[in-house]
Amino acid sequence: MAKQIVKALDGAAAVAEAMRQIDPDVVAAYPITPQTAIVQTFSQFVADGLVGTEFIPVESEHAAMSACVGAAAAGGRVMTATAANGLALMWEVVYIAASMRLPIVMSVVNRALSAPLNIHCDHSDSMGARDSGWIQIFSENPQEAYDNTIQAIRIAEHPDVLLPVMSMQDGFITGHGVERVEVLEDQAVKDFIGEYTPKYSLLDIDNPKTFGAWAFYDYYFEFKRQQTEALSKVPKVVEEVGQEYGKLTGRYYGLFDPFEMDDAEIAIVVLSSAAGTARTVVRKLRKEGVKIGLLKPRLYRPFPGKEIVELLKDVKVVGVMDRSIAFGSIEGCGPLYLDICASFFTYGNGKAPKVVDYIFGLGGRDILPEQIEGMVRELIHIAETGEVKQVVGYLGLR
Amino acid sequence: MGELIEIRWHGRGGQGVVTAGEILAEAAMEEGKYFQAFPDYGPERMGAPIRAYTRISDSPIEIHSQITSPDIVIVVDPTLIGLVNVAEGIKEGGVILLNTPASPQEMRQKLGLAGKGVKVFTIDASEIAMKHLGRNIPNTPMLGALIKATNLVSLESVIRLTEERLGAKLREEAVKANIAALKEAYEKVQEG
């Protein structure tokens, strides 16, 4: 295992530290709370000459992603960061980055979308981009935010993939929360990510290629089919990179992180920092004899539905916790619930546990262990009676 | 106290509350412990009441909720007493440390903690800050008082980290004055 240094870093500083070690060719970004700490810290690294990065301070997030697309098409290793309304403003170009197969890595510090104006955490920003063709990875704490930023480079640039990656963490909760983070030495990160040699480059004037081509009903469809094909290659690459990273650091990563799932009759499924809180509840209830487990998805896009069904197929009840609402979806549920249900319909061989959804934490509303315990009591009742009173519940709603 | 120590800080924007929480967390890190330090961000502005939280544990900390039943409460700004329920949720056997010229006995009465198993400590950190710094920034004396009251981390590591942290921003005399304030509060904190 490689030598590591223990530091006290908040999630934003941990990502900035990873970016310093990655030393990308180009970073184009616009500040927005709670992501600002990343761009501010990284631009200081640029000013201090600690990286060779060309930093492009742009006039908006739309321009940020546009500059990233240009730089990545030119063959650069390109990174950016945003949150909430910044991601929303990028919208048009977010889709372009994915469909041009540009391996850009973007850190998203999850924050609620307006209105009302709110700077705190929920997942409505990145969930809105779940159909954009980007790979999406969620982190529980600053350590995972650091680790996932480094792995994202390898995943994005893998020749079977060549897709952009969004690496998420929870705004303020981990983004501004200082925790213990083990950091690799610079050279170990450089060796792990390697040199990036683009397959095609705008600047390769001896081999001119067309980027951002025109395609109507003749070839547009085939482009889209190829994007889906590329996404289908992602889970294997994510697992391989996660194993290799584990050998280096002792921290192994897969598609998801199961806890106490072996004989579980009740399962909680939740992303990011709330998974840590839920794990403390599972530990407590296990001591009381409740057969409960936790599944924390890490890779959210592409959604590893088949593997998740394999893990959840023997439980009686699944309680999904969603930190956003997929407005207008059945019963006003969240996106994670939709994915879990669709996975069972597709891969469950006609069998599925009861699956219910709990919306929580919108706009930064705190989620407490007692609230999760209350949810589990309802799940136990469903397991015992088979009766679902409501498909979608709310935790911590006034 | 159990393995996981949960601390809630009450202060006002500009008093260095968040910095103090982070210095404490870094001291815990140097002693091989796990920690979290996070503020409760509202619309931040100078003088607004703020809360910050610190967790310290011998094992990894997984919970990411705010702290509702703290082991330790630290009130950096005395004008918050009576305005904010600073003793809210404090655990039986817990500690409350207040920046006030009042005695621990007076504060115990005032906070409705009479007869409760909560240790009350007081220190006039503002007076100490005014004496050494010429400004009412009581975070460093409060750190000194906290170490004496709870023995959470060693005085030496907090002094060194405070020097490092403040040294990055302040002149040498100002750093020295902060350390003097920290030490004086360490000596003068009262329990009752």
XYZ file of N, CA and C in Angstrom, chain A residues 106-347:
726
model
N -16.367 16.565 -13.430
C -16.995 17.717 -12.775
C -17.399 17.342 -11.357
N -16.924 18.130 -10.403
C -17.329 17.948 -9.012
C -18.610 18.732 -8.780
N -19.636 18.054 -8.281
C -20.890 18.736 -7.965
C -21.113 18.654 -6.460
N -21.214 19.816 -5.830
C -21.494 19.864 -4.398
C -22.999 20.098 -4.276
N -23.707 19.019 -3.994
C -25.169 19.048 -4.150
C -25.856 20.129 -3.318
N -26.720 20.864 -4.001
C -27.462 21.970 -3.377
C -28.831 22.045 -4.031
N -29.811 22.467 -3.242
C -31.185 22.579 -3.719
C -31.309 23.612 -4.836
N -32.216 23.344 -5.762
C -32.520 24.300 -6.822
C -33.556 25.309 -6.339
N -33.452 26.528 -6.831
C -34.467 27.553 -6.538
C -35.740 27.205 -7.310
N -36.915 27.715 -6.896
C -37.228 28.574 -5.783
C -37.889 27.729 -4.690
N -37.963 28.187 -3.427
C -37.366 29.416 -2.925
C -35.839 29.298 -2.928
N -35.170 30.443 -2.871
C -33.711 30.453 -2.860
C -33.196 29.704 -1.638
N -32.263 28.801 -1.855
C -31.731 27.965 -0.778
C -30.311 27.590 -1.165
N -29.409 27.589 -0.180
C -28.026 27.214 -0.518
C -27.672 25.832 0.004
N -28.610 25.159 0.681
C -28.262 23.930 1.389
C -28.516 22.678 0.543
N -28.190 21.550 1.158
C -28.102 20.316 0.372
C -29.453 19.685 0.044
N -29.659 19.351 -1.188
C -30.470 18.203 -1.595
C -29.955 17.779 -2.969
N -30.564 16.763 -3.545
C -29.988 16.183 -4.759
C -30.718 16.599 -6.032
N -31.564 17.619 -5.927
C -32.368 17.971 -7.105
C -31.489 18.455 -8.265
N -30.314 19.022 -7.957
C -29.470 19.517 -9.059
C -28.936 18.368 -9.920
N -28.223 17.433 -9.309
C -27.626 16.368 -10.126
C -28.673 15.355 -10.598
N -29.763 15.187 -9.826
C -30.810 14.268 -10.286
C -31.461 14.772 -11.577
N -31.532 16.098 -11.685
C -32.079 16.652 -12.920
C -31.230 16.296 -14.132
N -29.939 16.034 -13.889
C -29.015 15.730 -14.991
C -28.829 14.223 -15.174
N -29.723 13.416 -14.571
C -29.465 11.973 -14.595
C -29.675 11.344 -15.972
N -30.404 12.022 -16.838
C -30.603 11.491 -18.192
C -29.668 12.159 -19.211
N -28.683 12.912 -18.731
C -27.856 13.706 -19.649
C -26.760 12.896 -20.320
N -26.535 11.663 -19.846
C -25.486 10.834 -20.438
C -24.178 10.872 -19.679
N -24.149 11.622 -18.551
C -22.952 11.638 -17.708
C -22.964 10.425 -16.779
N -21.786 9.997 -16.397
C -21.638 9.035 -15.305
C -21.828 9.821 -14.010
N -22.571 9.261 -13.063
C -22.786 9.963 -11.789
C -22.364 9.086 -10.618
N -21.515 9.645 -9.764
C -21.009 8.932 -8.587
C -21.265 9.799 -7.354
N -21.827 9.190 -6.307
C -22.139 9.924 -5.077
C -21.185 9.529 -3.953
N -20.775 10.522 -3.143
C -19.823 10.305 -2.053
C -20.472 10.571 -0.698
N -20.085 9.745 0.275
C -20.675 9.867 1.623
C -19.995 10.931 2.475
N -18.681 11.077 2.312
C -17.915 11.936 3.229
C -16.717 12.538 2.467
N -15.973 13.433 3.104
C -14.836 14.053 2.396
C -13.823 13.038 1.872
N -13.598 11.959 2.603
C -12.665 10.934 2.127
C -13.131 10.362 0.788
N -14.404 10.014 0.713
C -14.918 9.465 -0.546
C -14.907 10.521 -1.654
N -15.160 11.773 -1.292
C -15.139 12.837 -2.307
C -13.747 12.938 -2.916
N -12.721 12.830 -2.067
C -11.327 12.841 -2.544
C -11.061 11.606 -3.420
N -11.385 10.446 -2.888
C -11.099 9.190 -3.601
C -11.846 9.129 -4.933
N -13.092 9.537 -4.930
C -13.893 9.447 -6.156
C -13.433 10.434 -7.227
N -12.903 11.578 -6.801
C -12.397 12.556 -7.781
C -11.238 11.944 -8.559
N -10.348 11.268 -7.842
C -9.184 10.653 -8.500
C -9.627 9.499 -9.402
N -10.520 8.653 -8.886
C -10.979 7.518 -9.696
C -11.771 7.975 -10.916
N -12.482 9.099 -10.776
C -13.316 9.598 -11.883
C -12.485 9.857 -13.136
N -11.240 10.316 -12.939
C -10.358 10.580 -14.088
C -10.138 9.287 -14.871
N -9.825 8.219 -14.139
C -9.554 6.932 -14.790
C -10.800 6.369 -15.486
N -11.943 6.534 -14.817
C -13.201 6.005 -15.374
C -13.551 6.769 -16.656
N -13.504 8.087 -16.579
C -13.884 8.925 -17.725
C -13.008 8.645 -18.934
N -11.695 8.507 -18.685
C -10.741 8.408 -19.798
C -10.547 6.982 -20.296
N -11.198 6.015 -19.640
C -11.026 4.626 -20.070
C -11.474 4.493 -21.536
N -10.663 3.840 -22.385
C -10.993 3.783 -23.821
C -12.355 3.141 -24.119
N -12.843 2.270 -23.235
C -14.175 1.688 -23.452
C -15.295 2.650 -23.071
N -14.939 3.731 -22.387
C -15.959 4.613 -21.804
C -16.000 5.963 -22.532
N -14.963 6.775 -22.339
C -14.901 8.133 -22.898
C -16.208 8.910 -22.697
N -16.531 9.069 -21.432
C -17.729 9.824 -21.056
C -17.377 10.733 -19.878
N -18.090 11.843 -19.740
C -17.825 12.714 -18.600
C -18.397 12.138 -17.302
N -17.774 12.518 -16.197
C -18.186 12.019 -14.874
C -18.539 13.195 -13.977
N -19.692 13.075 -13.312
C -20.056 13.997 -12.235
C -19.787 13.285 -10.925
N -19.008 13.915 -10.072
C -18.701 13.327 -8.773
C -19.351 14.191 -7.691
N -20.316 13.597 -6.979
C -21.157 14.373 -6.063
C -20.745 14.229 -4.602
N -21.006 15.278 -3.845
C -21.019 15.172 -2.383
C -22.055 16.161 -1.866
N -22.434 15.994 -0.597
C -23.511 16.810 -0.038
C -23.019 18.192 0.377
N -23.676 19.211 -0.150
C -23.331 20.596 0.166
C -23.408 20.851 1.664
N -22.450 21.590 2.191
C -22.309 21.936 3.600
C -22.080 20.718 4.491
N -22.936 19.703 4.403
C -22.849 18.569 5.332
C -21.453 17.937 5.247
N -21.006 17.678 4.028
C -19.620 17.212 3.883
C -18.775 18.257 3.150
N -19.391 19.048 2.272
C -18.646 20.053 1.519
C -17.948 21.049 2.439
N -18.619 21.465 3.514
C -18.038 22.385 4.493
C -17.801 21.694 5.837
N -17.864 20.386 5.863
C -17.626 19.639 7.099
C -16.197 19.113 7.111
N -15.436 19.531 8.136
C -14.033 19.098 8.219
C -13.988 17.704 8.842
N -13.327 16.786 8.174
C -13.183 15.433 8.698
C -11.762 14.938 8.453
N -11.502 13.769 8.967
C -10.195 13.135 8.778
C -10.144 12.560 7.368
N -9.147 12.968 6.594
C -9.011 12.492 5.216
C -7.595 11.972 5.013
N -7.473 10.773 4.501
C -6.164 10.225 4.153
C -5.863 10.573 2.708
N -4.744 11.244 2.519
C -4.385 11.774 1.209
C -3.130 11.050 0.709
N -3.154 10.660 -0.548
C -1.999 10.007 -1.172
C -0.893 11.029 -1.423
N 0.302 10.558 -1.644
C 1.367 11.458 -2.078
C 1.137 11.814 -3.538
N 1.629 12.983 -3.932
C 1.361 13.491 -5.286
C 1.758 12.483 -6.367
N 2.939 11.895 -6.205
C 3.430 11.001 -7.252
C 2.531 9.766 -7.393
N 2.007 9.284 -6.270
C 1.134 8.098 -6.311
C -0.127 8.402 -7.110
N -0.654 9.628 -6.955
C -1.847 10.018 -7.726
C -1.490 10.116 -9.209
N -0.343 10.733 -9.477
C 0.078 10.881 -10.887
C 0.264 9.512 -11.542
N 0.870 8.585 -10.798
C 1.075 7.236 -11.344
C -0.270 6.528 -11.554
N -1.204 6.735 -10.628
C -2.500 6.052 -10.716
C -3.301 6.548 -11.921
N -3.323 7.858 -12.128
C -4.144 8.367 -13.244
C -3.405 8.267 -14.578
N -2.080 8.277 -14.556
C -1.295 8.164 -15.793
C -1.433 9.387 -16.689
N -0.756 9.304 -17.824
C -0.856 10.382 -18.819
C -2.148 10.191 -19.613
N -2.765 11.266 -20.013
C -3.956 11.161 -20.861
C -3.561 11.411 -22.311
N -3.783 10.405 -23.129
C -3.526 10.560 -24.561
C -4.864 10.464 -25.285
N -5.373 11.598 -25.741
C -6.686 11.554 -26.397
C -6.628 10.787 -27.711
N -7.701 10.076 -28.000
C -7.748 9.323 -29.249
C -7.794 10.282 -30.443
N -8.582 11.324 -30.268
C -8.684 12.341 -31.321
C -8.493 13.704 -30.679
N -7.914 14.628 -31.443
C -7.723 15.970 -30.903
C -7.951 17.007 -31.991
N -8.635 18.060 -31.627
C -8.826 19.195 -32.538
C -7.487 19.773 -32.989
N -6.495 19.652 -32.119
C -5.204 20.267 -32.395
C -4.277 19.374 -33.217
N -4.729 18.153 -33.488
C -3.918 17.239 -34.296
C -4.178 17.571 -35.769
N -3.444 18.559 -36.258
C -3.766 19.099 -37.589
C -3.341 18.148 -38.718
N -2.512 17.160 -38.372
C -2.139 16.182 -39.401
C -3.256 15.166 -39.643
N -4.113 15.008 -38.648
C -5.243 14.076 -38.769
C -6.544 14.801 -38.453
N -6.963 15.683 -39.313
C -8.149 16.493 -38.989
C -9.404 15.643 -38.839
N -10.189 15.989 -37.836
C -11.442 15.285 -37.569
C -12.555 16.317 -37.362
N -13.779 15.870 -37.561
C -14.931 16.727 -37.303
C -15.427 16.491 -35.883
N -15.618 17.579 -35.128
C -16.184 17.476 -33.766
C -17.517 18.209 -33.760
N -18.449 17.687 -33.015
C -19.751 18.348 -32.918
C -20.428 18.398 -34.271
N -20.477 17.231 -34.893
C -20.966 17.156 -36.272
C -22.467 17.401 -36.378
N -22.868 17.567 -37.593
C -24.273 17.739 -37.976
C -24.817 16.357 -38.293
N -25.888 15.956 -37.649
C -26.478 14.652 -37.984
C -27.986 14.749 -37.801
N -28.710 14.507 -38.876
C -30.174 14.557 -38.804
C -30.746 13.167 -38.584
N -31.844 12.893 -39.307
C -32.451 11.553 -39.168
C -31.607 10.468 -39.819
N -30.518 10.907 -40.459
C -29.647 9.888 -41.063
C -28.751 9.187 -40.040
N -28.096 9.974 -39.125
C -27.151 9.341 -38.203
C -27.303 9.714 -36.719
N -28.158 10.703 -36.400
C -28.301 11.122 -34.994
C -28.621 9.921 -34.101
N -29.554 9.109 -34.529
C -30.013 7.934 -33.786
C -28.824 7.029 -33.426
N -27.930 6.817 -34.352
C -26.780 5.943 -34.114
C -25.825 6.533 -33.059
N -25.690 7.867 -33.081
C -24.882 8.502 -32.046
C -25.448 8.163 -30.660
N -26.779 8.277 -30.544
C -27.420 8.051 -29.241
C -27.274 6.588 -28.830
N -27.419 5.699 -29.797
C -27.264 4.265 -29.494
C -25.847 3.971 -28.990
N -24.872 4.647 -29.559
C -23.476 4.463 -29.127
C -23.243 4.980 -27.713
N -23.956 6.072 -27.349
C -23.817 6.574 -25.979
C -24.296 5.531 -24.975
N -25.429 4.909 -25.290
C -25.954 3.869 -24.411
C -24.977 2.700 -24.323
N -24.388 2.365 -25.466
C -23.418 1.268 -25.482
C -22.208 1.615 -24.594
N -21.747 2.855 -24.689
C -20.595 3.270 -23.864
C -20.961 3.192 -22.381
N -22.172 3.643 -22.028
C -22.593 3.603 -20.623
C -22.659 2.165 -20.106
N -22.996 1.225 -21.000
C -23.090 -0.173 -20.560
C -21.725 -0.734 -20.172
N -20.659 -0.093 -20.619
C -19.300 -0.554 -20.286
C -18.815 0.009 -18.945
N -19.573 0.955 -18.414
C -19.087 1.701 -17.251
C -18.973 0.855 -15.970
N -19.989 0.049 -15.608
C -19.891 -0.648 -14.314
C -18.625 -1.488 -14.167
N -18.254 -2.191 -15.220
C -17.049 -3.037 -15.151
C -15.804 -2.175 -14.904
N -15.740 -1.062 -15.604
C -14.587 -0.159 -15.443
C -14.570 0.430 -14.026
N -15.739 0.819 -13.534
C -15.827 1.389 -12.179
C -15.319 0.377 -11.154
N -15.690 -0.885 -11.339
C -15.247 -1.922 -10.394
C -13.748 -2.169 -10.496
N -13.237 -2.219 -11.719
C -11.790 -2.449 -11.901
C -10.967 -1.318 -11.303
N -11.386 -0.085 -11.584
C -10.662 1.075 -11.057
C -10.761 1.097 -9.523
N -11.946 0.737 -9.005
C -12.157 0.712 -7.546
C -11.277 -0.323 -6.855
N -11.057 -1.455 -7.515
C -10.187 -2.493 -6.962
C -8.730 -2.037 -6.971
N -8.334 -1.462 -8.099
C -6.947 -0.999 -8.216
C -6.671 0.108 -7.191
N -7.650 0.985 -7.006
C -7.503 2.064 -6.027
C -7.431 1.488 -4.607
N -8.196 0.419 -4.398
C -8.177 -0.245 -3.086
C -6.809 -0.824 -2.771
N -6.182 -1.423 -3.786
C -4.845 -1.988 -3.564
C -3.857 -0.885 -3.184
N -4.049 0.278 -3.753
C -3.156 1.405 -3.494
C -3.384 2.002 -2.105
N -4.658 2.107 -1.700
C -5.005 2.901 -0.516
C -5.581 2.086 0.648
N -6.020 0.863 0.360
C -6.748 0.105 1.378
C -8.232 0.428 1.384
N -8.635 1.359 0.549
C -10.060 1.716 0.465
C -10.601 1.224 -0.876
N -11.316 0.117 -0.831
C -11.839 -0.508 -2.045
C -13.216 0.064 -2.379
N -13.450 0.267 -3.646
C -14.737 0.840 -4.080
C -15.388 -0.050 -5.129
N -16.721 -0.166 -5.050
C -17.479 -0.914 -6.043
C -18.622 -0.077 -6.579
N -19.661 -0.754 -7.045
C -20.822 -0.049 -7.597
C -21.667 0.534 -6.484
N -21.652 -0.173 -5.353
C -22.438 0.272 -4.192
C -21.754 -0.270 -2.950
N -22.252 0.150 -1.810
C -21.645 -0.228 -0.538
C -22.719 -0.875 0.335
N -22.764 -2.213 0.380
C -23.767 -2.874 1.214
C -23.285 -3.021 2.657
N -24.208 -2.976 3.595
C -23.860 -3.143 5.010
C -24.913 -4.023 5.677
N -24.475 -5.115 6.283
C -25.362 -6.048 7.007
C -26.499 -6.558 6.114
N -26.195 -6.823 4.859
C -27.261 -7.232 3.929
C -27.449 -8.757 3.871
N -26.505 -9.542 4.406
C -26.529 -10.991 4.188
C -27.853 -11.664 4.558
N -28.363 -11.388 5.753
C -29.620 -12.028 6.177
C -30.718 -10.987 6.400
N -30.551 -9.830 5.762
C -31.486 -8.725 6.030
C -32.882 -9.028 5.488
N -33.888 -8.682 6.273
C -35.290 -8.766 5.821
C -35.817 -7.387 5.459
N -35.132 -6.381 6.001
C -35.514 -4.997 5.711
C -34.257 -4.278 5.219
N -34.406 -3.493 4.163
C -33.237 -2.780 3.630
C -33.557 -1.306 3.455
N -32.579 -0.489 3.805
C -32.662 0.947 3.518
C -31.744 1.213 2.318
N -32.221 1.999 1.361
C -31.373 2.410 0.237
C -31.292 3.930 0.251
N -30.082 4.451 0.375
C -29.924 5.909 0.439
C -28.526 6.307 -0.030
N -28.439 7.482 -0.667
C -27.181 7.992 -1.209
C -26.486 8.939 -0.225
N -25.175 9.061 -0.393
C -24.370 10.148 0.187
C -24.352 10.187 1.716
N -24.256 11.392 2.281
C -23.951 11.517 3.708
C -25.012 10.880 4.597
N -26.267 10.885 4.164
C -27.338 10.296 4.978
C -27.145 8.793 5.125
N -26.374 8.171 4.224
C -26.097 6.741 4.347
C -25.270 6.471 5.604
N -24.392 7.408 5.961
C -23.612 7.251 7.187
C -24.519 7.282 8.407
N -25.432 8.252 8.421
C -26.384 8.359 9.523
C -27.247 7.092 9.594
N -27.707 6.616 8.421
C -28.531 5.397 8.379
C -27.734 4.186 8.881
N -26.430 4.165 8.607
C -25.613 3.023 9.044
C -25.542 2.966 10.573
N -25.504 4.140 11.223
C -25.495 4.131 12.695
C -26.809 3.551 13.227
N -27.898 3.824 12.525
C -29.205 3.285 12.930
C -29.228 1.767 12.724
N -28.681 1.310 11.599
C -28.645 -0.137 11.331
C -27.809 -0.843 12.401
N -26.657 -0.269 12.772
C -25.825 -0.861 13.836
C -26.622 -1.008 15.123
N -27.333 0.056 15.483
C -28.105 0.060 16.735
C -29.212 -1.001 16.687
N -29.965 -1.020 15.570
C -31.105 -1.934 15.482
C -30.654 -3.395 15.360
N -29.502 -3.622 14.746
C -28.946 -4.987 14.672
C -28.700 -5.528 16.077
N -28.187 -4.641 16.962
C -27.941 -5.061 18.359
C -29.250 -5.431 19.055
N -30.340 -4.819 18.583
C -31.654 -5.116 19.166
C -32.311 -6.297 18.466
N -31.620 -6.882 17.505
C -32.125 -8.097 16.858
C -32.925 -7.867 15.588
N -33.003 -6.633 15.121
C -33.751 -6.355 13.892
C -32.891 -6.756 12.691
N -33.473 -7.567 11.809
C -32.708 -8.007 10.633
C -32.799 -6.947 9.542
N -31.910 -5.976 9.679
C -31.950 -4.826 8.778
C -30.573 -4.598 8.164
N -30.575 -4.141 6.921
C -29.320 -3.826 6.236
C -29.444 -2.508 5.494
N -28.311 -2.095 4.943
C -28.244 -0.813 4.234
C -27.548 -1.008 2.899
N -28.091 -0.383 1.886
C -27.421 -0.362 0.582
C -27.212 1.094 0.187
N -25.946 1.465 0.058
C -25.629 2.824 -0.387
C -25.133 2.751 -1.824
N -25.950 3.142 -2.800
C -25.441 3.159 -4.169
C -24.306 4.183 -4.287
N -23.275 3.818 -5.026
C -22.176 4.753 -5.302
C -22.294 5.218 -6.747
N -22.346 4.251 -7.640
C -22.568 4.569 -9.059
C -24.077 4.703 -9.265
N -24.514 5.903 -9.608
C -25.959 6.100 -9.810
C -26.325 6.115 -11.295
N -25.433 6.653 -12.143
C -25.630 6.572 -13.593
C -24.357 6.062 -14.216
N -24.350 4.974 -14.956
C -25.512 4.121 -15.212
C -25.945 3.378 -13.950
N -27.234 3.151 -13.819
C -27.775 2.536 -12.615
C -27.556 1.026 -12.652
N -26.849 0.477 -11.663
C -26.561 -0.963 -11.672
C -27.751 -1.783 -11.160
N -28.853 -1.717 -11.901
C -30.115 -2.301 -11.447
C -30.054 -3.804 -11.232
N -29.382 -4.493 -12.143
C -29.328 -5.955 -12.047
C -28.619 -6.381 -10.759
N -27.496 -5.745 -10.479
C -26.713 -6.085 -9.283
C -27.475 -5.707 -8.011
N -28.202 -4.602 -8.077
C -28.953 -4.158 -6.895
C -30.108 -5.119 -6.618
N -30.773 -5.578 -7.669
C -31.856 -6.563 -7.487
C -31.285 -7.844 -6.880
N -30.137 -8.262 -7.349
C -29.492 -9.475 -6.812
C -29.279 -9.336 -5.303
N -28.899 -8.137 -4.876
C -28.613 -7.900 -3.463
C -29.885 -7.758 -2.622
N -30.941 -7.238 -3.236
C -32.166 -6.938 -2.469
C -33.266 -7.984 -2.645
N -33.050 -8.982 -3.483
C -34.181 -9.840 -3.897
C -34.779 -10.649 -2.747
N -34.012 -10.944 -1.706
C -34.541 -11.774 -0.631
C -35.090 -10.987 0.553
N -35.041 -9.657 0.486
C -35.596 -8.891 1.605
C -37.115 -8.775 1.431
N -37.795 -8.482 2.554
C -39.255 -8.351 2.494
C -39.681 -6.926 2.137
N -38.938 -5.961 2.669
C -39.318 -4.564 2.453
C -38.068 -3.718 2.175
N -38.182 -2.857 1.180
C -37.112 -1.897 0.903
C -37.641 -0.485 1.179
N -36.944 0.230 2.017
C -37.274 1.636 2.253
C -36.257 2.502 1.533
N -36.676 3.134 0.450
C -35.783 4.013 -0.306
C -35.873 5.402 0.304
N -34.742 6.061 0.451
C -34.738 7.451 0.920
C -34.252 8.342 -0.215
N -35.094 9.273 -0.621
C -34.783 10.159 -1.744
C -34.582 11.589 -1.252
N -33.465 12.207 -1.636
C -33.223 13.603 -1.247
C -33.643 14.565 -2.356
N -34.584 14.136 -3.192
C -35.159 15.029 -4.204
C -36.472 14.410 -4.635
N -37.279 15.200 -5.316
C -38.551 14.714 -5.832
C -38.467 14.693 -7.351
N -38.904 13.573 -7.945
C -39.019 13.529 -9.409
C -40.424 14.041 -9.721
N -40.573 15.362 -9.743
C -41.907 15.966 -9.810
C -42.751 15.378 -10.936
N -43.971 15.015 -10.584
C -44.895 14.476 -11.573
C -44.791 12.974 -11.736
N -43.794 12.345 -11.115
C -43.707 10.883 -11.165
C -44.764 10.285 -10.234
N -44.945 8.967 -10.322
C -45.995 8.303 -9.546
C -45.926 8.668 -8.074
N -47.024 9.113 -7.555
C -47.185 9.450 -6.135
C -46.213 10.545 -5.677
N -45.596 11.262 -6.597
C -44.628 12.304 -6.208
C -43.378 11.716 -5.591
N -42.940 10.568 -6.110
C -41.786 9.867 -5.535
C -40.481 10.521 -5.984
N -39.381 9.970 -5.501
C -38.065 10.451 -5.890
C -37.450 9.562 -6.953
N -36.363 10.037 -7.573
C -35.752 9.292 -8.681
C -35.147 7.946 -8.279
N -34.575 7.861 -7.087
C -33.964 6.594 -6.670
C -35.033 5.505 -6.552
N -36.201 5.893 -6.047
C -37.322 4.950 -5.943
C -37.717 4.435 -7.325
N -37.806 5.332 -8.280
C -38.171 4.925 -9.643
C -37.171 3.904 -10.181
N -35.891 4.148 -9.944
C -34.860 3.249 -10.452
C -34.926 1.874 -9.787
N -35.173 1.862 -8.485
C -35.254 0.582 -7.767
C -36.462 -0.208 -8.272
N -37.610 0.471 -8.415
C -38.824 -0.210 -8.874
C -38.637 -0.755 -10.296
N -38.077 0.071 -11.168
C -37.874 -0.360 -12.554
C -36.906 -1.538 -12.612
N -35.920 -1.538 -11.722
C -34.947 -2.629 -11.698
C -35.627 -3.939 -11.326
N -36.505 -3.906 -10.331
C -37.218 -5.134 -9.949
C -38.149 -5.607 -11.066
N -38.802 -4.668 -11.729
C -39.706 -5.047 -12.823
C -38.913 -5.716 -13.951
N -37.698 -5.215 -14.173
C -36.880 -5.703 -15.290
C -36.117 -6.981 -14.957
N -35.543 -7.030 -13.746
C -34.627 -8.137 -13.425
C -35.156 -9.069 -12.329
